[in-house]
Amino acid sequence: MTAAKHSDTSSFGQPLLSEPHSSHPQPPQYVIVLPPRLSHYRHRLLRKSCQRRLICATIILFLAAAAYVLWPSDPQLSVVRLSLDRLHFHTTPQISLDVTLDLTVNVWNKDFYSIAYDSLVVAIGYRGKRLGFMTSDGGRIRARGSSYVNATLQLDGAEVLSDVILLLEDLTKGAIPFDTESEISGKLGLFFFDLPLKAKISCEVIVNTRNQTIARQNCYPE
């Protein structure tokens, strides 16, 4: 009985399954666990970075809008009245004409600064050829305001030798086309700088020779 008891004790101490033995040992595996404070800190940095980008984008858009609104621009011209006071033709000693034209030009300053214009030049032409011009006095226009400038263009004995045939045809039809140009030039005082300004408007005028009135006009800015 003693021998049998010893055999039972030896079998109890031995493992039931033997562990496999490998010739290549496996590398150890590590797991890194970040503490909760570090994750919260990174989230806070990301939120501050987004806020800074949003503020920078807002400032850039505000400066661009301010530059667009405050950037100076040329004044706008519009002819509000155009009338013919006199039209007379001469055949001797050479073909010429006398013209008296009255017009009123509205000058609108759309900037936030006042402008000072030196003069208003009004010219009249026939078939692309300038017959004459006149110059009016200057003035000042307040910011975001407008001003009306009256001008009278008077021509005596304006020669049209190069377009005699066309002029005779227009007289036969009873309508003569004239071209008028109104140009204003001045300066805009911005801090310590004087910025030059210029604006021009052209009109195509059809004059009825029978009653000496303006039959049609078409004005467009340039």
PDB file of C-alpha atoms in Angstrom:
ATOM      1  CA  MET A   1       0.000   0.000   0.000  1.00  0.00           C
ATOM      2  CA  THR A   2       2.886   2.288   0.584  1.00  0.00           C
ATOM      3  CA  ALA A   3       4.114   1.988  -2.997  1.00  0.00           C
ATOM      4  CA  ALA A   4       0.704   2.786  -4.420  1.00  0.00           C
ATOM      5  CA  LYS A   5       0.415   5.965  -2.373  1.00  0.00           C
ATOM      6  CA  HIS A   6       3.775   7.200  -3.606  1.00  0.00           C
ATOM      7  CA  SER A   7       2.764   6.717  -7.232  1.00  0.00           C
ATOM      8  CA  ASP A   8      -0.364   8.836  -6.778  1.00  0.00           C
ATOM      9  CA  THR A   9       1.629  11.690  -5.286  1.00  0.00           C
ATOM     10  CA  SER A  10       4.084  11.758  -8.201  1.00  0.00           C
ATOM     11  CA  SER A  11       1.371  11.924 -10.841  1.00  0.00           C
ATOM     12  CA  PHE A  12      -0.354  14.805  -9.012  1.00  0.00           C
ATOM     13  CA  GLY A  13       2.740  17.037  -9.139  1.00  0.00           C
ATOM     14  CA  GLN A  14       3.287  16.696 -12.907  1.00  0.00           C
ATOM     15  CA  PRO A  15       1.392  19.042 -15.308  1.00  0.00           C
ATOM     16  CA  LEU A  16      -1.367  17.516 -17.355  1.00  0.00           C
ATOM     17  CA  LEU A  17      -0.473  19.425 -20.584  1.00  0.00           C
ATOM     18  CA  SER A  18       3.022  20.409 -21.494  1.00  0.00           C
ATOM     19  CA  GLU A  19       3.587  24.044 -22.698  1.00  0.00           C
ATOM     20  CA  PRO A  20       4.770  24.342 -26.307  1.00  0.00           C
ATOM     21  CA  HIS A  21       8.302  25.517 -26.781  1.00  0.00           C
ATOM     22  CA  SER A  22       9.045  27.936 -29.679  1.00  0.00           C
ATOM     23  CA  SER A  23      12.427  28.661 -31.163  1.00  0.00           C
ATOM     24  CA  HIS A  24      11.558  32.405 -31.748  1.00  0.00           C
ATOM     25  CA  PRO A  25      10.474  34.327 -28.652  1.00  0.00           C
ATOM     26  CA  GLN A  26       7.559  36.751 -29.141  1.00  0.00           C
ATOM     27  CA  PRO A  27       8.214  40.487 -28.563  1.00  0.00           C
ATOM     28  CA  PRO A  28       6.534  42.011 -25.573  1.00  0.00           C
ATOM     29  CA  GLN A  29       3.354  44.075 -26.178  1.00  0.00           C
ATOM     30  CA  TYR A  30       2.756  47.390 -24.430  1.00  0.00           C
ATOM     31  CA  VAL A  31      -0.468  49.306 -23.926  1.00  0.00           C
ATOM     32  CA  ILE A  32      -0.263  53.061 -23.265  1.00  0.00           C
ATOM     33  CA  VAL A  33      -3.132  54.533 -21.353  1.00  0.00           C
ATOM     34  CA  LEU A  34      -3.390  58.345 -21.448  1.00  0.00           C
ATOM     35  CA  PRO A  35      -4.609  60.010 -18.325  1.00  0.00           C
ATOM     36  CA  PRO A  36      -7.905  61.960 -18.610  1.00  0.00           C
ATOM     37  CA  ARG A  37      -6.201  65.328 -17.928  1.00  0.00           C
ATOM     38  CA  LEU A  38      -3.946  65.096 -21.017  1.00  0.00           C
ATOM     39  CA  SER A  39      -6.908  64.431 -23.368  1.00  0.00           C
ATOM     40  CA  HIS A  40      -8.836  67.383 -21.937  1.00  0.00           C
ATOM     41  CA  TYR A  41      -5.779  69.638 -22.359  1.00  0.00           C
ATOM     42  CA  ARG A  42      -5.457  68.748 -26.050  1.00  0.00           C
ATOM     43  CA  HIS A  43      -9.164  69.433 -26.599  1.00  0.00           C
ATOM     44  CA  ARG A  44      -8.815  72.848 -24.989  1.00  0.00           C
ATOM     45  CA  LEU A  45      -5.828  73.744 -27.210  1.00  0.00           C
ATOM     46  CA  LEU A  46      -7.761  72.716 -30.322  1.00  0.00           C
ATOM     47  CA  ARG A  47     -10.722  74.858 -29.306  1.00  0.00           C
ATOM     48  CA  LYS A  48      -8.493  77.922 -28.725  1.00  0.00           C
ATOM     49  CA  SER A  49      -6.840  77.423 -32.127  1.00  0.00           C
ATOM     50  CA  CYS A  50     -10.240  77.379 -33.865  1.00  0.00           C
ATOM     51  CA  GLN A  51     -11.293  80.536 -32.030  1.00  0.00           C
ATOM     52  CA  ARG A  52      -8.119  82.355 -33.105  1.00  0.00           C
ATOM     53  CA  ARG A  53      -8.633  81.373 -36.744  1.00  0.00           C
ATOM     54  CA  LEU A  54     -12.227  82.591 -36.623  1.00  0.00           C
ATOM     55  CA  ILE A  55     -11.166  85.941 -35.147  1.00  0.00           C
ATOM     56  CA  CYS A  56      -8.440  86.397 -37.785  1.00  0.00           C
ATOM     57  CA  ALA A  57     -10.873  85.599 -40.611  1.00  0.00           C
ATOM     58  CA  THR A  58     -13.407  88.096 -39.201  1.00  0.00           C
ATOM     59  CA  ILE A  59     -10.779  90.853 -38.975  1.00  0.00           C
ATOM     60  CA  ILE A  60      -9.625  90.225 -42.562  1.00  0.00           C
ATOM     61  CA  LEU A  61     -13.204  90.371 -43.882  1.00  0.00           C
ATOM     62  CA  PHE A  62     -13.873  93.583 -41.938  1.00  0.00           C
ATOM     63  CA  LEU A  63     -10.743  95.269 -43.314  1.00  0.00           C
ATOM     64  CA  ALA A  64     -11.595  94.206 -46.861  1.00  0.00           C
ATOM     65  CA  ALA A  65     -15.129  95.594 -46.557  1.00  0.00           C
ATOM     66  CA  ALA A  66     -13.841  98.864 -45.064  1.00  0.00           C
ATOM     67  CA  ALA A  67     -11.300  99.264 -47.873  1.00  0.00           C
ATOM     68  CA  TYR A  68     -14.001  98.643 -50.491  1.00  0.00           C
ATOM     69  CA  VAL A  69     -16.333 101.240 -48.974  1.00  0.00           C
ATOM     70  CA  LEU A  70     -13.733 103.903 -48.157  1.00  0.00           C
ATOM     71  CA  TRP A  71     -11.620 103.553 -51.303  1.00  0.00           C
ATOM     72  CA  PRO A  72     -11.969 106.801 -53.334  1.00  0.00           C
ATOM     73  CA  SER A  73     -13.642 106.710 -56.748  1.00  0.00           C
ATOM     74  CA  ASP A  74     -14.339 109.161 -59.543  1.00  0.00           C
ATOM     75  CA  PRO A  75     -17.505 111.274 -59.364  1.00  0.00           C
ATOM     76  CA  GLN A  76     -20.488 110.475 -61.551  1.00  0.00           C
ATOM     77  CA  LEU A  77     -21.879 112.918 -64.116  1.00  0.00           C
ATOM     78  CA  SER A  78     -25.375 113.138 -65.528  1.00  0.00           C
ATOM     79  CA  VAL A  79     -26.900 115.699 -67.885  1.00  0.00           C
ATOM     80  CA  VAL A  80     -30.189 116.875 -66.369  1.00  0.00           C
ATOM     81  CA  ARG A  81     -30.918 119.670 -68.864  1.00  0.00           C
ATOM     82  CA  LEU A  82     -29.837 120.266 -72.440  1.00  0.00           C
ATOM     83  CA  SER A  83     -31.356 122.983 -74.606  1.00  0.00           C
ATOM     84  CA  LEU A  84     -30.528 124.704 -77.887  1.00  0.00           C
ATOM     85  CA  ASP A  85     -30.805 128.472 -77.867  1.00  0.00           C
ATOM     86  CA  ARG A  86     -29.434 129.338 -81.294  1.00  0.00           C
ATOM     87  CA  LEU A  87     -28.583 127.605 -84.546  1.00  0.00           C
ATOM     88  CA  HIS A  88     -27.676 129.571 -87.653  1.00  0.00           C
ATOM     89  CA  PHE A  89     -25.887 128.645 -90.876  1.00  0.00           C
ATOM     90  CA  HIS A  90     -23.633 130.744 -93.075  1.00  0.00           C
ATOM     91  CA  THR A  91     -22.831 130.008 -96.707  1.00  0.00           C
ATOM     92  CA  THR A  92     -20.577 133.006 -97.378  1.00  0.00           C
ATOM     93  CA  PRO A  93     -17.699 133.526 -97.331  1.00  0.00           C
ATOM     94  CA  GLN A  94     -17.575 129.858 -96.305  1.00  0.00           C
ATOM     95  CA  ILE A  95     -19.925 127.316 -94.832  1.00  0.00           C
ATOM     96  CA  SER A  96     -20.060 127.695 -91.057  1.00  0.00           C
ATOM     97  CA  LEU A  97     -22.582 127.695 -88.268  1.00  0.00           C
ATOM     98  CA  ASP A  98     -23.405 129.483 -85.046  1.00  0.00           C
ATOM     99  CA  VAL A  99     -24.483 127.376 -82.079  1.00  0.00           C
ATOM    100  CA  THR A 100     -25.503 128.284 -78.537  1.00  0.00           C
ATOM    101  CA  LEU A 101     -26.074 125.317 -76.242  1.00  0.00           C
ATOM    102  CA  ASP A 102     -27.140 125.441 -72.588  1.00  0.00           C
ATOM    103  CA  LEU A 103     -26.807 122.441 -70.311  1.00  0.00           C
ATOM    104  CA  THR A 104     -26.877 121.568 -66.636  1.00  0.00           C
ATOM    105  CA  VAL A 105     -24.659 118.784 -65.334  1.00  0.00           C
ATOM    106  CA  ASN A 106     -25.225 117.016 -62.029  1.00  0.00           C
ATOM    107  CA  VAL A 107     -21.977 115.968 -60.305  1.00  0.00           C
ATOM    108  CA  TRP A 108     -22.466 113.320 -57.632  1.00  0.00           C
ATOM    109  CA  ASN A 109     -19.728 112.544 -55.131  1.00  0.00           C
ATOM    110  CA  LYS A 110     -20.347 109.021 -53.804  1.00  0.00           C
ATOM    111  CA  ASP A 111     -17.244 108.974 -51.601  1.00  0.00           C
ATOM    112  CA  PHE A 112     -17.015 109.687 -47.897  1.00  0.00           C
ATOM    113  CA  TYR A 113     -14.625 112.577 -48.591  1.00  0.00           C
ATOM    114  CA  SER A 114     -15.281 115.982 -50.096  1.00  0.00           C
ATOM    115  CA  ILE A 115     -13.779 116.733 -53.508  1.00  0.00           C
ATOM    116  CA  ALA A 116     -12.675 119.963 -55.139  1.00  0.00           C
ATOM    117  CA  TYR A 117     -13.009 120.134 -58.921  1.00  0.00           C
ATOM    118  CA  ASP A 118     -10.961 122.600 -60.932  1.00  0.00           C
ATOM    119  CA  SER A 119     -13.266 123.109 -63.893  1.00  0.00           C
ATOM    120  CA  LEU A 120     -16.015 121.681 -66.070  1.00  0.00           C
ATOM    121  CA  VAL A 121     -15.161 121.456 -69.757  1.00  0.00           C
ATOM    122  CA  VAL A 122     -18.014 121.163 -72.257  1.00  0.00           C
ATOM    123  CA  ALA A 123     -17.210 120.454 -75.912  1.00  0.00           C
ATOM    124  CA  ILE A 124     -19.396 120.060 -78.984  1.00  0.00           C
ATOM    125  CA  GLY A 125     -18.585 118.252 -82.217  1.00  0.00           C
ATOM    126  CA  TYR A 126     -20.076 117.260 -85.526  1.00  0.00           C
ATOM    127  CA  ARG A 127     -19.406 113.892 -87.161  1.00  0.00           C
ATOM    128  CA  GLY A 128     -16.512 113.187 -84.827  1.00  0.00           C
ATOM    129  CA  LYS A 129     -14.845 116.591 -85.334  1.00  0.00           C
ATOM    130  CA  ARG A 130     -14.697 119.013 -82.433  1.00  0.00           C
ATOM    131  CA  LEU A 131     -16.137 122.425 -83.232  1.00  0.00           C
ATOM    132  CA  GLY A 132     -15.368 124.182 -79.966  1.00  0.00           C
ATOM    133  CA  PHE A 133     -15.476 124.011 -76.177  1.00  0.00           C
ATOM    134  CA  MET A 134     -15.972 126.145 -73.080  1.00  0.00           C
ATOM    135  CA  THR A 135     -14.636 125.955 -69.519  1.00  0.00           C
ATOM    136  CA  SER A 136     -16.577 126.814 -66.377  1.00  0.00           C
ATOM    137  CA  ASP A 137     -15.291 127.645 -62.912  1.00  0.00           C
ATOM    138  CA  GLY A 138     -14.490 125.057 -60.267  1.00  0.00           C
ATOM    139  CA  GLY A 139     -16.054 124.353 -56.906  1.00  0.00           C
ATOM    140  CA  ARG A 140     -16.309 121.902 -54.029  1.00  0.00           C
ATOM    141  CA  ILE A 141     -18.698 119.025 -53.445  1.00  0.00           C
ATOM    142  CA  ARG A 142     -19.308 117.674 -49.965  1.00  0.00           C
ATOM    143  CA  ALA A 143     -19.027 114.007 -49.073  1.00  0.00           C
ATOM    144  CA  ARG A 144     -21.925 111.865 -50.311  1.00  0.00           C
ATOM    145  CA  GLY A 145     -23.412 114.964 -51.938  1.00  0.00           C
ATOM    146  CA  SER A 146     -24.140 116.375 -55.374  1.00  0.00           C
ATOM    147  CA  SER A 147     -23.878 119.708 -57.125  1.00  0.00           C
ATOM    148  CA  TYR A 148     -25.428 121.213 -60.256  1.00  0.00           C
ATOM    149  CA  VAL A 149     -23.127 122.997 -62.683  1.00  0.00           C
ATOM    150  CA  ASN A 150     -24.551 125.225 -65.417  1.00  0.00           C
ATOM    151  CA  ALA A 151     -22.631 125.755 -68.629  1.00  0.00           C
ATOM    152  CA  THR A 152     -23.317 127.696 -71.835  1.00  0.00           C
ATOM    153  CA  LEU A 153     -21.462 126.772 -74.999  1.00  0.00           C
ATOM    154  CA  GLN A 154     -21.490 129.456 -77.663  1.00  0.00           C
ATOM    155  CA  LEU A 155     -19.855 129.056 -81.077  1.00  0.00           C
ATOM    156  CA  ASP A 156     -19.729 131.736 -83.769  1.00  0.00           C
ATOM    157  CA  GLY A 157     -18.619 130.850 -87.273  1.00  0.00           C
ATOM    158  CA  ALA A 158     -17.574 127.254 -86.593  1.00  0.00           C
ATOM    159  CA  GLU A 159     -16.225 125.886 -89.886  1.00  0.00           C
ATOM    160  CA  VAL A 160     -17.323 122.520 -91.224  1.00  0.00           C
ATOM    161  CA  LEU A 161     -15.401 122.439 -94.497  1.00  0.00           C
ATOM    162  CA  SER A 162     -14.506 118.752 -94.354  1.00  0.00           C
ATOM    163  CA  ASP A 163     -18.141 117.676 -93.869  1.00  0.00           C
ATOM    164  CA  VAL A 164     -19.953 120.095 -96.167  1.00  0.00           C
ATOM    165  CA  ILE A 165     -21.735 117.371 -98.154  1.00  0.00           C
ATOM    166  CA  LEU A 166     -22.909 115.591 -95.005  1.00  0.00           C
ATOM    167  CA  LEU A 167     -24.065 118.870 -93.488  1.00  0.00           C
ATOM    168  CA  LEU A 168     -26.111 119.705 -96.596  1.00  0.00           C
ATOM    169  CA  GLU A 169     -27.706 116.259 -96.456  1.00  0.00           C
ATOM    170  CA  ASP A 170     -28.589 116.749 -92.776  1.00  0.00           C
ATOM    171  CA  LEU A 171     -30.079 120.167 -93.542  1.00  0.00           C
ATOM    172  CA  THR A 172     -32.225 118.582 -96.237  1.00  0.00           C
ATOM    173  CA  LYS A 173     -33.458 115.945 -93.771  1.00  0.00           C
ATOM    174  CA  GLY A 174     -34.129 118.608 -91.159  1.00  0.00           C
ATOM    175  CA  ALA A 175     -32.027 116.925 -88.431  1.00  0.00           C
ATOM    176  CA  ILE A 176     -28.365 117.440 -87.513  1.00  0.00           C
ATOM    177  CA  PRO A 177     -26.494 115.105 -85.128  1.00  0.00           C
ATOM    178  CA  PHE A 178     -24.137 116.742 -82.643  1.00  0.00           C
ATOM    179  CA  ASP A 179     -21.785 115.174 -80.108  1.00  0.00           C
ATOM    180  CA  THR A 180     -21.227 116.773 -76.705  1.00  0.00           C
ATOM    181  CA  GLU A 181     -18.665 115.880 -74.069  1.00  0.00           C
ATOM    182  CA  SER A 182     -18.708 117.091 -70.485  1.00  0.00           C
ATOM    183  CA  GLU A 183     -15.588 116.439 -68.444  1.00  0.00           C
ATOM    184  CA  ILE A 184     -14.801 117.380 -64.878  1.00  0.00           C
ATOM    185  CA  SER A 185     -11.402 117.109 -63.220  1.00  0.00           C
ATOM    186  CA  GLY A 186     -10.298 117.778 -59.678  1.00  0.00           C
ATOM    187  CA  LYS A 187      -8.586 116.426 -56.592  1.00  0.00           C
ATOM    188  CA  LEU A 188      -9.626 114.494 -53.547  1.00  0.00           C
ATOM    189  CA  GLY A 189      -7.853 115.413 -50.324  1.00  0.00           C
ATOM    190  CA  LEU A 190      -7.189 112.204 -48.383  1.00  0.00           C
ATOM    191  CA  PHE A 191      -5.104 112.861 -45.272  1.00  0.00           C
ATOM    192  CA  PHE A 192      -1.833 114.269 -46.661  1.00  0.00           C
ATOM    193  CA  PHE A 193      -2.366 113.111 -50.260  1.00  0.00           C
ATOM    194  CA  ASP A 194      -4.150 114.699 -53.225  1.00  0.00           C
ATOM    195  CA  LEU A 195      -5.632 112.046 -55.474  1.00  0.00           C
ATOM    196  CA  PRO A 196      -6.547 113.151 -59.023  1.00  0.00           C
ATOM    197  CA  LEU A 197     -10.134 112.593 -60.115  1.00  0.00           C
ATOM    198  CA  LYS A 198     -11.744 112.770 -63.537  1.00  0.00           C
ATOM    199  CA  ALA A 199     -15.155 111.958 -64.978  1.00  0.00           C
ATOM    200  CA  LYS A 200     -16.664 112.295 -68.448  1.00  0.00           C
ATOM    201  CA  ILE A 201     -20.085 111.942 -70.005  1.00  0.00           C
ATOM    202  CA  SER A 202     -20.923 112.003 -73.714  1.00  0.00           C
ATOM    203  CA  CYS A 203     -24.226 112.783 -75.383  1.00  0.00           C
ATOM    204  CA  GLU A 204     -25.562 112.246 -78.873  1.00  0.00           C
ATOM    205  CA  VAL A 205     -27.939 115.084 -79.702  1.00  0.00           C
ATOM    206  CA  ILE A 206     -30.280 115.278 -82.694  1.00  0.00           C
ATOM    207  CA  VAL A 207     -31.293 118.879 -83.466  1.00  0.00           C
ATOM    208  CA  ASN A 208     -34.406 119.692 -85.467  1.00  0.00           C
ATOM    209  CA  THR A 209     -33.378 122.456 -87.887  1.00  0.00           C
ATOM    210  CA  ARG A 210     -36.967 123.539 -88.627  1.00  0.00           C
ATOM    211  CA  ASN A 211     -37.945 124.599 -85.129  1.00  0.00           C
ATOM    212  CA  GLN A 212     -34.385 124.627 -83.671  1.00  0.00           C
ATOM    213  CA  THR A 213     -35.153 122.238 -80.822  1.00  0.00           C
ATOM    214  CA  ILE A 214     -33.569 119.027 -79.570  1.00  0.00           C
ATOM    215  CA  ALA A 215     -35.500 116.113 -81.029  1.00  0.00           C
ATOM    216  CA  ARG A 216     -33.604 113.333 -79.243  1.00  0.00           C
ATOM    217  CA  GLN A 217     -30.618 112.892 -76.941  1.00  0.00           C
ATOM    218  CA  ASN A 218     -28.728 109.897 -75.617  1.00  0.00           C
ATOM    219  CA  CYS A 219     -26.132 110.321 -72.870  1.00  0.00           C
ATOM    220  CA  TYR A 220     -23.767 107.697 -71.497  1.00  0.00           C
ATOM    221  CA  PRO A 221     -20.861 107.980 -69.025  1.00  0.00           C
ATOM    222  CA  GLU A 222     -17.317 106.987 -69.991  1.00  0.00           C
TER     223      GLU A 222
END
